[in-house]
mmCIF file of N, CA and C in Angstrom:
data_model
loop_
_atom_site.group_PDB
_atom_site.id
_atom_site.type_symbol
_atom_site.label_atom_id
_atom_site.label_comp_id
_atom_site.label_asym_id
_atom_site.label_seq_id
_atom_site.Cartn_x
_atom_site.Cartn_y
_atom_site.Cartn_z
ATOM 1 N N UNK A 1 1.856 34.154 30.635
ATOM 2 C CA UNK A 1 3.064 34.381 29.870
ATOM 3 C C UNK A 1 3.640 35.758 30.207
ATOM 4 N N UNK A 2 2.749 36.772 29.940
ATOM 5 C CA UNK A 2 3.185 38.054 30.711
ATOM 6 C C UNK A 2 3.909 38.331 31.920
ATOM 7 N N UNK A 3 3.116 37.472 33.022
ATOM 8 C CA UNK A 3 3.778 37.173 34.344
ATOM 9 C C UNK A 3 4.934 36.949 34.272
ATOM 10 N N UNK A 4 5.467 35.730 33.534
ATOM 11 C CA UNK A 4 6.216 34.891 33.660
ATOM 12 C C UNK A 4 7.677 35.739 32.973
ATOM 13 N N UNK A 5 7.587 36.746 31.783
ATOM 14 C CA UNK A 5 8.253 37.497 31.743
ATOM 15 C C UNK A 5 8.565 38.555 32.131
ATOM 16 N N UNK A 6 7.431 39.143 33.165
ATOM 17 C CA UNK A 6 8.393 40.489 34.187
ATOM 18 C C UNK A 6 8.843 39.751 35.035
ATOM 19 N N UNK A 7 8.451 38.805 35.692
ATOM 20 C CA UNK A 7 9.195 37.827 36.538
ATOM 21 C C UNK A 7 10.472 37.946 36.157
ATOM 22 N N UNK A 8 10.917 37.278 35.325
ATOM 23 C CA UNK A 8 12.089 36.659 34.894
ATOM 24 C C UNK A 8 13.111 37.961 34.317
ATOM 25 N N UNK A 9 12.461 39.084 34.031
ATOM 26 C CA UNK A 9 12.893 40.383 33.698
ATOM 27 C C UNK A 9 13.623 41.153 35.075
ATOM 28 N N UNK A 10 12.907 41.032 35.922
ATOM 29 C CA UNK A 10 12.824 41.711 37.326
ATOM 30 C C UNK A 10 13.995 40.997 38.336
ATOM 31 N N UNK A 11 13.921 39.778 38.208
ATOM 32 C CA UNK A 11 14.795 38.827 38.542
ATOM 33 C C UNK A 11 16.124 39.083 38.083
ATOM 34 N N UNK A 12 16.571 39.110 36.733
ATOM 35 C CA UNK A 12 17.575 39.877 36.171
ATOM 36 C C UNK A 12 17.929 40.939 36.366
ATOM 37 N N UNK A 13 17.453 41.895 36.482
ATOM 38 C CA UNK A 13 17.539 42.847 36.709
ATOM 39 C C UNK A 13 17.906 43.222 37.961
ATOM 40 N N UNK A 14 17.211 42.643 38.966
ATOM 41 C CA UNK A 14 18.145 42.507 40.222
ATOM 42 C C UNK A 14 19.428 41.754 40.432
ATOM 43 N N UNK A 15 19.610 41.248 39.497
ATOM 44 C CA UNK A 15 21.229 40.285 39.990
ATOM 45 C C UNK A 15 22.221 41.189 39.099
ATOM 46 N N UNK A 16 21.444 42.218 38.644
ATOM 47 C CA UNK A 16 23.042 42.985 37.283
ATOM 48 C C UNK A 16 23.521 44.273 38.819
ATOM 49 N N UNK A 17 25.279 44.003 38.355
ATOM 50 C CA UNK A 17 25.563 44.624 39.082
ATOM 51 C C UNK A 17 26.772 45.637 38.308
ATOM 52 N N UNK A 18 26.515 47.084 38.034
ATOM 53 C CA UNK A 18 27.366 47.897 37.573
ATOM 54 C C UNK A 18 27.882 48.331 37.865
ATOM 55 N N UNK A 19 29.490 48.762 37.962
ATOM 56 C CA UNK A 19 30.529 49.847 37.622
ATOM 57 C C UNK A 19 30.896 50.713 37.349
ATOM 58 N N UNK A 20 30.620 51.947 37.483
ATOM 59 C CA UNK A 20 30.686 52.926 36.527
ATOM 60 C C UNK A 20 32.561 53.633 36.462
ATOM 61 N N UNK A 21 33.462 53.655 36.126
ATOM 62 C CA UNK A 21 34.660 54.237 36.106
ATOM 63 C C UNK A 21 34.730 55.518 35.119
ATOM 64 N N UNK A 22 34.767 56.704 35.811
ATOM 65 C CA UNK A 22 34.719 57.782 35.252
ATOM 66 C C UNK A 22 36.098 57.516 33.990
ATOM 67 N N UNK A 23 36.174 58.322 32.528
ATOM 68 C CA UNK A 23 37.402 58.020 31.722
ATOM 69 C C UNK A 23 37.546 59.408 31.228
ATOM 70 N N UNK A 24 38.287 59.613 30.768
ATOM 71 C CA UNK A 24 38.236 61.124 29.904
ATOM 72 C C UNK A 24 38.831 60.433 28.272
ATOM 73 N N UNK A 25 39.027 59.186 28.312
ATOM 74 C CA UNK A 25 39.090 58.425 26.776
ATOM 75 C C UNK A 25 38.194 58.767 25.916
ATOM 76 N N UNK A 26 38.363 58.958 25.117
ATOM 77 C CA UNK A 26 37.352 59.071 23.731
ATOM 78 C C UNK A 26 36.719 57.407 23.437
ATOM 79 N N UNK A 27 35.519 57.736 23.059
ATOM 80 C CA UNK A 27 35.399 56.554 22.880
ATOM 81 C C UNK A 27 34.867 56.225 21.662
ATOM 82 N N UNK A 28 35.633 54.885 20.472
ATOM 83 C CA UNK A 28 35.784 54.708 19.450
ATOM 84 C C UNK A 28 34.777 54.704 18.643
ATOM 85 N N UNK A 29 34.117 54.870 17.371
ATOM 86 C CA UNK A 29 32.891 54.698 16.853
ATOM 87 C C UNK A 29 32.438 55.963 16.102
ATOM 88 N N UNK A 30 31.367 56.344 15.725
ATOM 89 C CA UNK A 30 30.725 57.679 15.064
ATOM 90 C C UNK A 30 30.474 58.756 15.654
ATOM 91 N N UNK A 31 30.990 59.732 15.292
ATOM 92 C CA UNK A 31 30.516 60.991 15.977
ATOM 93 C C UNK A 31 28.473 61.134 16.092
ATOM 94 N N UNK A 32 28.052 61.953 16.453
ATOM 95 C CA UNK A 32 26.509 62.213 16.397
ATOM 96 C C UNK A 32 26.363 62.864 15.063
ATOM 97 N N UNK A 33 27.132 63.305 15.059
ATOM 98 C CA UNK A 33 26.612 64.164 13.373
ATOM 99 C C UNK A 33 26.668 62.915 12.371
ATOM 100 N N UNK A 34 27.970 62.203 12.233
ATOM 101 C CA UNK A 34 28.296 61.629 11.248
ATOM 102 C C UNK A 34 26.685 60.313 11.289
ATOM 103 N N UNK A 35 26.695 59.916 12.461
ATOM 104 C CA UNK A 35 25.247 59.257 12.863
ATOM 105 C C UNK A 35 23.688 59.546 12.275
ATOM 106 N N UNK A 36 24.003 60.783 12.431
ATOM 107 C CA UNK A 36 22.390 61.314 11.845
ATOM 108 C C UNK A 36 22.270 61.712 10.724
ATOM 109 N N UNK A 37 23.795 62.544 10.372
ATOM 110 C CA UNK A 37 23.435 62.433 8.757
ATOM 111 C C UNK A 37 23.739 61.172 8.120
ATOM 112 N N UNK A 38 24.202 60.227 7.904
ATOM 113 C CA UNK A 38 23.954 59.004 7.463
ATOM 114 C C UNK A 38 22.100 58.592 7.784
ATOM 115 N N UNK A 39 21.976 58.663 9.117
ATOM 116 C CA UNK A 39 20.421 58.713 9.007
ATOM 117 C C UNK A 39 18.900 59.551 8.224
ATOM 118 N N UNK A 40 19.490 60.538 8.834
ATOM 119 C CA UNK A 40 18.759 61.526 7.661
ATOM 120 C C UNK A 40 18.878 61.257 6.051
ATOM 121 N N UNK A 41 20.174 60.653 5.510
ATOM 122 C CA UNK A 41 20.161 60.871 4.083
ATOM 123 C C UNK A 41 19.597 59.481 3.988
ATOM 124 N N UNK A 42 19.714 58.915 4.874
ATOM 125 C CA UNK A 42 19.168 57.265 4.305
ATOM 126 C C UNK A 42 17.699 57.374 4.603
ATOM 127 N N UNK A 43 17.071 57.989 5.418
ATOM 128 C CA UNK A 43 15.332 57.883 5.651
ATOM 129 C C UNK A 43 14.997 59.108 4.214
ATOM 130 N N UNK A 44 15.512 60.440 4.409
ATOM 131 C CA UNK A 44 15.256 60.945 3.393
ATOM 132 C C UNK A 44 15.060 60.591 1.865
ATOM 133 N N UNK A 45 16.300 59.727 1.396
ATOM 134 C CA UNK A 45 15.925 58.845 0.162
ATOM 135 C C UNK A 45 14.789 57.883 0.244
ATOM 136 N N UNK A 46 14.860 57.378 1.262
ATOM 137 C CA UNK A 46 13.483 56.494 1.740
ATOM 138 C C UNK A 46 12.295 56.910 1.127
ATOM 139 N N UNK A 47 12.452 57.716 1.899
ATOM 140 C CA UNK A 47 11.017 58.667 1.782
ATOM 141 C C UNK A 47 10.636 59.430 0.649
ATOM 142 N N UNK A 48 11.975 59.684 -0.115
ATOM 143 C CA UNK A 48 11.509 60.466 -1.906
ATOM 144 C C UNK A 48 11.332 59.571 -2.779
ATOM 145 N N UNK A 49 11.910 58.289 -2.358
ATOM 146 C CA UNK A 49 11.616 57.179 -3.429
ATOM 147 C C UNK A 49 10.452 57.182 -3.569
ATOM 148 N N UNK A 50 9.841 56.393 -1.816
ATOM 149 C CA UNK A 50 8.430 55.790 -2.036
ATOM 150 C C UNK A 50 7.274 57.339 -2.143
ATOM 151 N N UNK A 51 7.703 58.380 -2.260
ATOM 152 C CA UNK A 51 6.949 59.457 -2.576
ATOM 153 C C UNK A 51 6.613 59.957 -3.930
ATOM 154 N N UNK A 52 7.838 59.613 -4.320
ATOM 155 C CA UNK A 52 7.589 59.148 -6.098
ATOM 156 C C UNK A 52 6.940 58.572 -6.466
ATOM 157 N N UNK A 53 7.563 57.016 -6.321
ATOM 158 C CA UNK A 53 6.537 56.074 -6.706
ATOM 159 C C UNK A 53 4.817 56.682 -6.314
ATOM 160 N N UNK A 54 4.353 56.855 -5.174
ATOM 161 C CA UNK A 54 2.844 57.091 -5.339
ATOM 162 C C UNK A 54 2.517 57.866 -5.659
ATOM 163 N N UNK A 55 3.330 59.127 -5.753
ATOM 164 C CA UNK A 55 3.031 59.829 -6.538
ATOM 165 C C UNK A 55 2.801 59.755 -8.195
ATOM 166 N N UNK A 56 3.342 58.910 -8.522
ATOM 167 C CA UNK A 56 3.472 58.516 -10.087
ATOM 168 C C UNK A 56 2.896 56.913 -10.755
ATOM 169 N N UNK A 57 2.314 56.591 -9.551
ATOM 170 C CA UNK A 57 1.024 55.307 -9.947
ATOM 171 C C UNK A 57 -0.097 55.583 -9.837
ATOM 172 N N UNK A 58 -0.514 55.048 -10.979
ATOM 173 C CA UNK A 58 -1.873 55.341 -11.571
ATOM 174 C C UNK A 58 -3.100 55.183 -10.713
ATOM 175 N N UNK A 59 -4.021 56.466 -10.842
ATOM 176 C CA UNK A 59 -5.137 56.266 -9.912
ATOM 177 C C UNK A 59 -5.940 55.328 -10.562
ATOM 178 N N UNK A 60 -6.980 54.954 -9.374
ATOM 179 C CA UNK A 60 -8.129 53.774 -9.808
ATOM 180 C C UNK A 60 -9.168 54.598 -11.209
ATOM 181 N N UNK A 61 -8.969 55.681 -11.529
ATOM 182 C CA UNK A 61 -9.703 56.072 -12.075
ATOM 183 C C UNK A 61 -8.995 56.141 -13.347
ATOM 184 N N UNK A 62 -7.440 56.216 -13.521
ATOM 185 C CA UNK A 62 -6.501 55.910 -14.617
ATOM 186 C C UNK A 62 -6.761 55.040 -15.043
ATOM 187 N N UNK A 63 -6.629 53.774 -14.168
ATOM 188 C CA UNK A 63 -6.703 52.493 -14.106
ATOM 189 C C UNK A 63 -7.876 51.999 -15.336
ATOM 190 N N UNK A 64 -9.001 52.453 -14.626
ATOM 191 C CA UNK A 64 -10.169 52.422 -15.518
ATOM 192 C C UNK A 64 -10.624 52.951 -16.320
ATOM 193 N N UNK A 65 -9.854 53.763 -16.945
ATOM 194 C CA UNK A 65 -10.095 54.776 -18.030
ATOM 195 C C UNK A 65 -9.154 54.061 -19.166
ATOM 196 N N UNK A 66 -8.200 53.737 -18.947
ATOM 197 C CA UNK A 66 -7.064 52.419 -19.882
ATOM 198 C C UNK A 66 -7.670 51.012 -19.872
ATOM 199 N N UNK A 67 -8.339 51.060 -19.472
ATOM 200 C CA UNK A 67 -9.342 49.385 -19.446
ATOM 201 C C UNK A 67 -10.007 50.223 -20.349
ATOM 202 N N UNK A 68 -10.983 50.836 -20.075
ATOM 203 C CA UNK A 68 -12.009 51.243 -20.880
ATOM 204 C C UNK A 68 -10.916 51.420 -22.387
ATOM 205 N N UNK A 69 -10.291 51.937 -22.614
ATOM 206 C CA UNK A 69 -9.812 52.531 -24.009
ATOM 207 C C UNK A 69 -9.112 51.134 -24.733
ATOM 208 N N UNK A 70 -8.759 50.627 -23.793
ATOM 209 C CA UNK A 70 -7.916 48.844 -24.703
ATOM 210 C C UNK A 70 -8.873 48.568 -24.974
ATOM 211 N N UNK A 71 -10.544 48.322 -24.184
ATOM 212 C CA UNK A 71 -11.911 47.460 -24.408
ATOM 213 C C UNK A 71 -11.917 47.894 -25.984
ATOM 214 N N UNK A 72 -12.673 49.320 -25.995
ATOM 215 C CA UNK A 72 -12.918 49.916 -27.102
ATOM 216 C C UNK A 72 -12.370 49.757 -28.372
ATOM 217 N N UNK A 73 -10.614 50.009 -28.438
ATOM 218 C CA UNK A 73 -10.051 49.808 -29.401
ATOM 219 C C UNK A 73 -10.246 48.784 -29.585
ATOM 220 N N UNK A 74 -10.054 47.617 -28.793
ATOM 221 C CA UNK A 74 -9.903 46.024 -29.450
ATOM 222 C C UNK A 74 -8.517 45.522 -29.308
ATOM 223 N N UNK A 75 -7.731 45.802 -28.693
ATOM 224 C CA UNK A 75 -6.463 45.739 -28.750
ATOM 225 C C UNK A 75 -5.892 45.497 -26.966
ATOM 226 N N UNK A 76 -4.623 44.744 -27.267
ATOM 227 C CA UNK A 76 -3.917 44.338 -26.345
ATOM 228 C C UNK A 76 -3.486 45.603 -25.518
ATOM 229 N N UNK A 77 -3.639 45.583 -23.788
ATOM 230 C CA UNK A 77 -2.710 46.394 -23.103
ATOM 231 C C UNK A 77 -1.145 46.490 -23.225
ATOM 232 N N UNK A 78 -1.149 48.109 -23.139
ATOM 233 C CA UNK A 78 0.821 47.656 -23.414
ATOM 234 C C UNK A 78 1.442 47.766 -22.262
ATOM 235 N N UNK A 79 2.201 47.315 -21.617
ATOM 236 C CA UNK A 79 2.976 47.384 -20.046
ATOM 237 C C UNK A 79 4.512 47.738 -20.381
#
């Protein structure tokens, strides 16, 4: 299967044939800044969310320390 796709990769790749025409046009779309900060603020929230969250779920030892205290009392967990 491997074979069979550099084959067929390589093959392509030899039949592409490019153009290059120098332009001094601008060309339409996002600047690099506007690019990365959209990126940056979108991985950054990413990343404070889910840094929160684990930061603020309960360790296994929480976990079992609220088992233990519902056991004791006699009483239903509250969620």
């Amino acid at each position: 299967m491997g074979a069979a796709v550099s084959s067929m990769h390589y093959t392509g790749m030899a039949a592409v044939s490019v153009r290059v025409n120098p332009s001094s046009a601008e060309l339409p779309g996002a600047t690099a800044m506007q690019f990365i900060l959209r990126l940056a603020v979108g991985l950054g929230s990413y990343l404070f969310l889910t840094s929160a969250f684990v930061a603020l779920s309960p360790t296994a030892r929480e976990r079992e320390a609220d088992a233990t205290a519902v056991r004791l009392a006699g009483t239903e967990p509250v969620h």
